[in-house]
Structure formats: structure tokens, C-alpha cells
Amino acid sequence: LFVSGFHADSVVTAGPFVGSPSDLYDWAAGFQKDMYTATFHKLHQMHCDIDGDDAHAETYYFFVGCMGENNLLAGGRYVDRFEKRDGRWGMVMRNNYVEWTSVVPAMASPLGDIPGLELNGVPARDRSDASYIRPLVNKRAVFTPG
């Protein structure tokens, strides 16, 4: 899915990486799996200038990487160029600008002691993740904390 948003000859820069979208995906998946137990990547406001079959966009992001005792926080911008080729829009260039980072201590989840919380599925970094459950149903008993 990630690679499908790019044209085949696209170039992406991200930290030390410069290369193709598929090589970026493989590189990032490898080090993220080794470094983080969970990640969160939020896209924020976007500005896009479209001129015929060319477009330039700027998108702000926020990233969290859970690393056990600490969490890495980072914020920055993607500055992208898109082209419409044969009726299909695709990215041809992405520069990732990390504008700030911070490491903060992790804390135990206050939700860890809730009985049956896992009945509706649990977070995972593969297709066993709760978002893949079909059909989506609730297996927990009705309960209103009081």
C-alpha cells in the first residue's frame, strides 16, 4: 500500500536514507521492528499547490516510537512533489524534514489491570492486529464504570 502511492522512478529522502520507495519500506521496516515495540505516526495539516499535472505538497507529522523504558517523539514535515501520468497521480519526490525530537520516559499503562480488555483483540504489528478482525464485534460484557 505504501509503495502504491509513488511512481516507479520516485526518490525518497528520510534521515540517512536516499532511494526508492520500496527500498525505504524495507529499510524502515527492518530497523523499526528491531528498535520499537510500537509506533504511532500522525499526519496533520497539509498544503497542496496543483498546477496542471504537477503538484507540490507540505504535510506536518508527529511520530512516537516506543522503545521499552523510553519513547521517542518527533515532529516534522514531508515536502513532496507529485505528477499525474497517464491519468494517475503519484509521488515522484519526498523530502522528510525532522524539525524536533525528544525522548521521554515510558510509564506503565493504566489500562493494564482491566479484566477482559483483550477479548476484542490486541494491538500487533502484523495481521493478527485487532484492525483485521472481520466481522468487527464486541465480546466484552456491557459495563459502565461508576
mmCIF file of C-alpha atoms in Angstrom:
data_model
loop_
_atom_site.group_PDB
_atom_site.id
_atom_site.type_symbol
_atom_site.label_atom_id
_atom_site.label_comp_id
_atom_site.label_asym_id
_atom_site.label_seq_id
_atom_site.Cartn_x
_atom_site.Cartn_y
_atom_site.Cartn_z
ATOM 1 C CA LEU A 1 0.000 0.000 0.000
ATOM 2 C CA PHE A 2 2.818 2.436 0.894
ATOM 3 C CA VAL A 3 4.648 1.914 -2.390
ATOM 4 C CA SER A 4 1.451 2.241 -4.479
ATOM 5 C CA GLY A 5 1.325 5.999 -3.820
ATOM 6 C CA PHE A 6 4.583 6.555 -5.715
ATOM 7 C CA HIS A 7 5.576 6.419 -9.378
ATOM 8 C CA ALA A 8 8.212 3.752 -10.151
ATOM 9 C CA ASP A 9 11.063 6.264 -10.587
ATOM 10 C CA SER A 10 10.384 8.142 -7.326
ATOM 11 C CA VAL A 11 13.109 9.224 -4.918
ATOM 12 C CA VAL A 12 12.613 9.479 -1.161
ATOM 13 C CA THR A 13 14.940 11.017 1.426
ATOM 14 C CA ALA A 14 14.488 10.145 5.100
ATOM 15 C CA GLY A 15 17.314 10.708 7.590
ATOM 16 C CA PRO A 16 20.338 8.864 6.199
ATOM 17 C CA PHE A 17 18.220 7.071 3.563
ATOM 18 C CA VAL A 18 18.040 8.177 -0.095
ATOM 19 C CA GLY A 19 16.437 5.803 -2.589
ATOM 20 C CA SER A 20 13.292 4.177 -3.932
ATOM 21 C CA PRO A 21 10.003 3.847 -2.006
ATOM 22 C CA SER A 22 10.276 0.029 -1.911
ATOM 23 C CA ASP A 23 13.841 0.205 -0.569
ATOM 24 C CA LEU A 24 12.693 2.775 2.020
ATOM 25 C CA TYR A 25 9.886 0.478 3.124
ATOM 26 C CA ASP A 26 12.263 -2.471 3.546
ATOM 27 C CA TRP A 27 14.879 -0.363 5.362
ATOM 28 C CA ALA A 28 12.382 1.295 7.722
ATOM 29 C CA ALA A 29 10.502 -1.938 8.461
ATOM 30 C CA GLY A 30 13.780 -3.602 9.424
ATOM 31 C CA PHE A 31 15.083 -1.011 11.845
ATOM 32 C CA GLN A 32 11.642 -0.174 13.268
ATOM 33 C CA LYS A 33 10.998 -3.837 14.068
ATOM 34 C CA ASP A 34 14.332 -4.021 15.893
ATOM 35 C CA MET A 35 14.076 -0.650 17.638
ATOM 36 C CA TYR A 36 10.410 -0.119 18.571
ATOM 37 C CA THR A 37 7.777 -2.220 20.319
ATOM 38 C CA ALA A 38 5.049 0.047 18.892
ATOM 39 C CA THR A 39 4.834 3.161 16.736
ATOM 40 C CA PHE A 40 2.334 5.946 16.092
ATOM 41 C CA HIS A 41 2.520 8.165 13.027
ATOM 42 C CA LYS A 42 0.009 11.013 12.726
ATOM 43 C CA LEU A 43 -0.332 13.235 9.673
ATOM 44 C CA HIS A 44 -1.549 16.760 10.324
ATOM 45 C CA GLN A 45 -2.307 19.788 8.191
ATOM 46 C CA MET A 46 -1.419 19.664 4.538
ATOM 47 C CA HIS A 47 -0.994 22.356 1.940
ATOM 48 C CA CYS A 48 -1.016 21.418 -1.747
ATOM 49 C CA ASP A 49 -0.328 23.568 -4.829
ATOM 50 C CA ILE A 50 -1.676 21.972 -8.013
ATOM 51 C CA ASP A 51 -0.537 23.257 -11.388
ATOM 52 C CA GLY A 52 -1.893 21.125 -14.220
ATOM 53 C CA ASP A 53 -0.295 17.676 -13.955
ATOM 54 C CA ASP A 54 2.220 18.774 -11.296
ATOM 55 C CA ALA A 55 1.653 19.327 -7.583
ATOM 56 C CA HIS A 56 3.769 20.236 -4.571
ATOM 57 C CA ALA A 57 2.623 19.461 -1.036
ATOM 58 C CA GLU A 58 3.768 20.053 2.523
ATOM 59 C CA THR A 59 2.395 17.830 5.315
ATOM 60 C CA TYR A 60 3.207 18.101 9.021
ATOM 61 C CA TYR A 61 3.611 14.888 11.042
ATOM 62 C CA PHE A 62 4.025 13.649 14.617
ATOM 63 C CA PHE A 63 5.771 10.354 15.403
ATOM 64 C CA VAL A 64 6.054 8.262 18.574
ATOM 65 C CA GLY A 65 8.298 5.212 18.820
ATOM 66 C CA CYS A 66 8.006 3.074 21.970
ATOM 67 C CA MET A 67 11.415 1.715 22.978
ATOM 68 C CA GLY A 68 10.733 -0.044 26.269
ATOM 69 C CA GLU A 69 11.783 2.309 29.070
ATOM 70 C CA ASN A 70 11.659 5.396 26.821
ATOM 71 C CA ASN A 71 9.569 6.785 23.995
ATOM 72 C CA LEU A 72 10.966 8.752 21.074
ATOM 73 C CA LEU A 73 8.829 11.707 19.995
ATOM 74 C CA ALA A 74 9.492 13.509 16.721
ATOM 75 C CA GLY A 75 7.799 16.113 14.598
ATOM 76 C CA GLY A 76 8.478 17.459 11.176
ATOM 77 C CA ARG A 77 7.284 17.891 7.621
ATOM 78 C CA TYR A 78 7.106 15.957 4.407
ATOM 79 C CA VAL A 79 7.696 18.128 1.358
ATOM 80 C CA ASP A 80 6.527 16.236 -1.708
ATOM 81 C CA ARG A 81 6.220 16.543 -5.470
ATOM 82 C CA PHE A 82 3.503 14.675 -7.367
ATOM 83 C CA GLU A 83 2.894 14.153 -11.068
ATOM 84 C CA LYS A 84 -0.161 12.975 -12.945
ATOM 85 C CA ARG A 85 0.955 10.370 -15.507
ATOM 86 C CA ASP A 86 -1.460 8.507 -17.764
ATOM 87 C CA GLY A 87 -4.365 9.692 -15.604
ATOM 88 C CA ARG A 88 -2.793 8.559 -12.307
ATOM 89 C CA TRP A 89 -1.382 10.833 -9.615
ATOM 90 C CA GLY A 90 1.742 9.555 -7.864
ATOM 91 C CA MET A 91 4.555 10.937 -5.776
ATOM 92 C CA VAL A 92 7.891 11.447 -7.551
ATOM 93 C CA MET A 93 9.917 13.092 -4.747
ATOM 94 C CA ARG A 94 9.663 13.193 -0.953
ATOM 95 C CA ASN A 95 11.961 15.005 1.442
ATOM 96 C CA ASN A 96 11.472 14.319 5.149
ATOM 97 C CA TYR A 97 12.423 17.222 7.418
ATOM 98 C CA VAL A 98 12.672 16.234 11.092
ATOM 99 C CA GLU A 99 12.239 19.522 12.977
ATOM 100 C CA TRP A 100 12.435 18.312 16.570
ATOM 101 C CA THR A 101 12.883 15.175 18.656
ATOM 102 C CA SER A 102 12.567 14.298 22.319
ATOM 103 C CA VAL A 103 12.964 11.172 24.440
ATOM 104 C CA VAL A 104 10.561 10.804 27.354
ATOM 105 C CA PRO A 105 10.320 8.051 29.991
ATOM 106 C CA ALA A 106 7.630 5.439 29.406
ATOM 107 C CA MET A 107 5.114 4.592 32.094
ATOM 108 C CA ALA A 108 3.016 1.531 32.789
ATOM 109 C CA SER A 109 -0.403 1.601 31.131
ATOM 110 C CA PRO A 110 -3.247 2.491 33.490
ATOM 111 C CA LEU A 111 -5.401 0.107 31.414
ATOM 112 C CA GLY A 112 -3.321 -2.991 32.140
ATOM 113 C CA ASP A 113 -5.497 -4.185 35.039
ATOM 114 C CA ILE A 114 -8.863 -4.148 33.250
ATOM 115 C CA PRO A 115 -10.223 -7.727 33.155
ATOM 116 C CA GLY A 116 -11.176 -8.939 29.673
ATOM 117 C CA LEU A 117 -9.664 -5.959 27.837
ATOM 118 C CA GLU A 118 -8.038 -8.360 25.362
ATOM 119 C CA LEU A 119 -11.326 -10.050 24.391
ATOM 120 C CA ASN A 120 -11.880 -7.659 21.465
ATOM 121 C CA GLY A 121 -8.340 -8.243 20.165
ATOM 122 C CA VAL A 122 -4.957 -6.770 20.945
ATOM 123 C CA PRO A 123 -2.523 -4.482 19.141
ATOM 124 C CA ALA A 124 0.041 -6.312 16.997
ATOM 125 C CA ARG A 125 2.459 -5.406 14.234
ATOM 126 C CA ASP A 126 1.084 -7.985 11.805
ATOM 127 C CA ARG A 127 -2.263 -9.288 10.509
ATOM 128 C CA SER A 128 -3.190 -10.580 13.974
ATOM 129 C CA ASP A 129 -3.827 -6.919 14.915
ATOM 130 C CA ALA A 130 -7.352 -6.081 16.069
ATOM 131 C CA SER A 131 -7.936 -3.917 12.965
ATOM 132 C CA TYR A 132 -8.040 -7.096 10.822
ATOM 133 C CA ILE A 133 -10.865 -8.742 12.793
ATOM 134 C CA ARG A 134 -13.803 -9.454 10.459
ATOM 135 C CA PRO A 135 -16.560 -9.010 11.231
ATOM 136 C CA LEU A 136 -15.842 -6.486 13.953
ATOM 137 C CA VAL A 137 -17.836 -7.453 17.032
ATOM 138 C CA ASN A 138 -17.786 -6.701 20.748
ATOM 139 C CA LYS A 139 -17.001 -9.665 23.029
ATOM 140 C CA ARG A 140 -16.893 -7.705 26.267
ATOM 141 C CA ALA A 141 -19.792 -7.503 28.707
ATOM 142 C CA VAL A 142 -21.723 -4.239 28.953
ATOM 143 C CA PHE A 143 -20.235 -2.215 31.806
ATOM 144 C CA THR A 144 -20.387 1.442 32.839
ATOM 145 C CA PRO A 145 -17.664 2.416 35.343
ATOM 146 C CA GLY A 146 -19.153 4.165 38.244
#
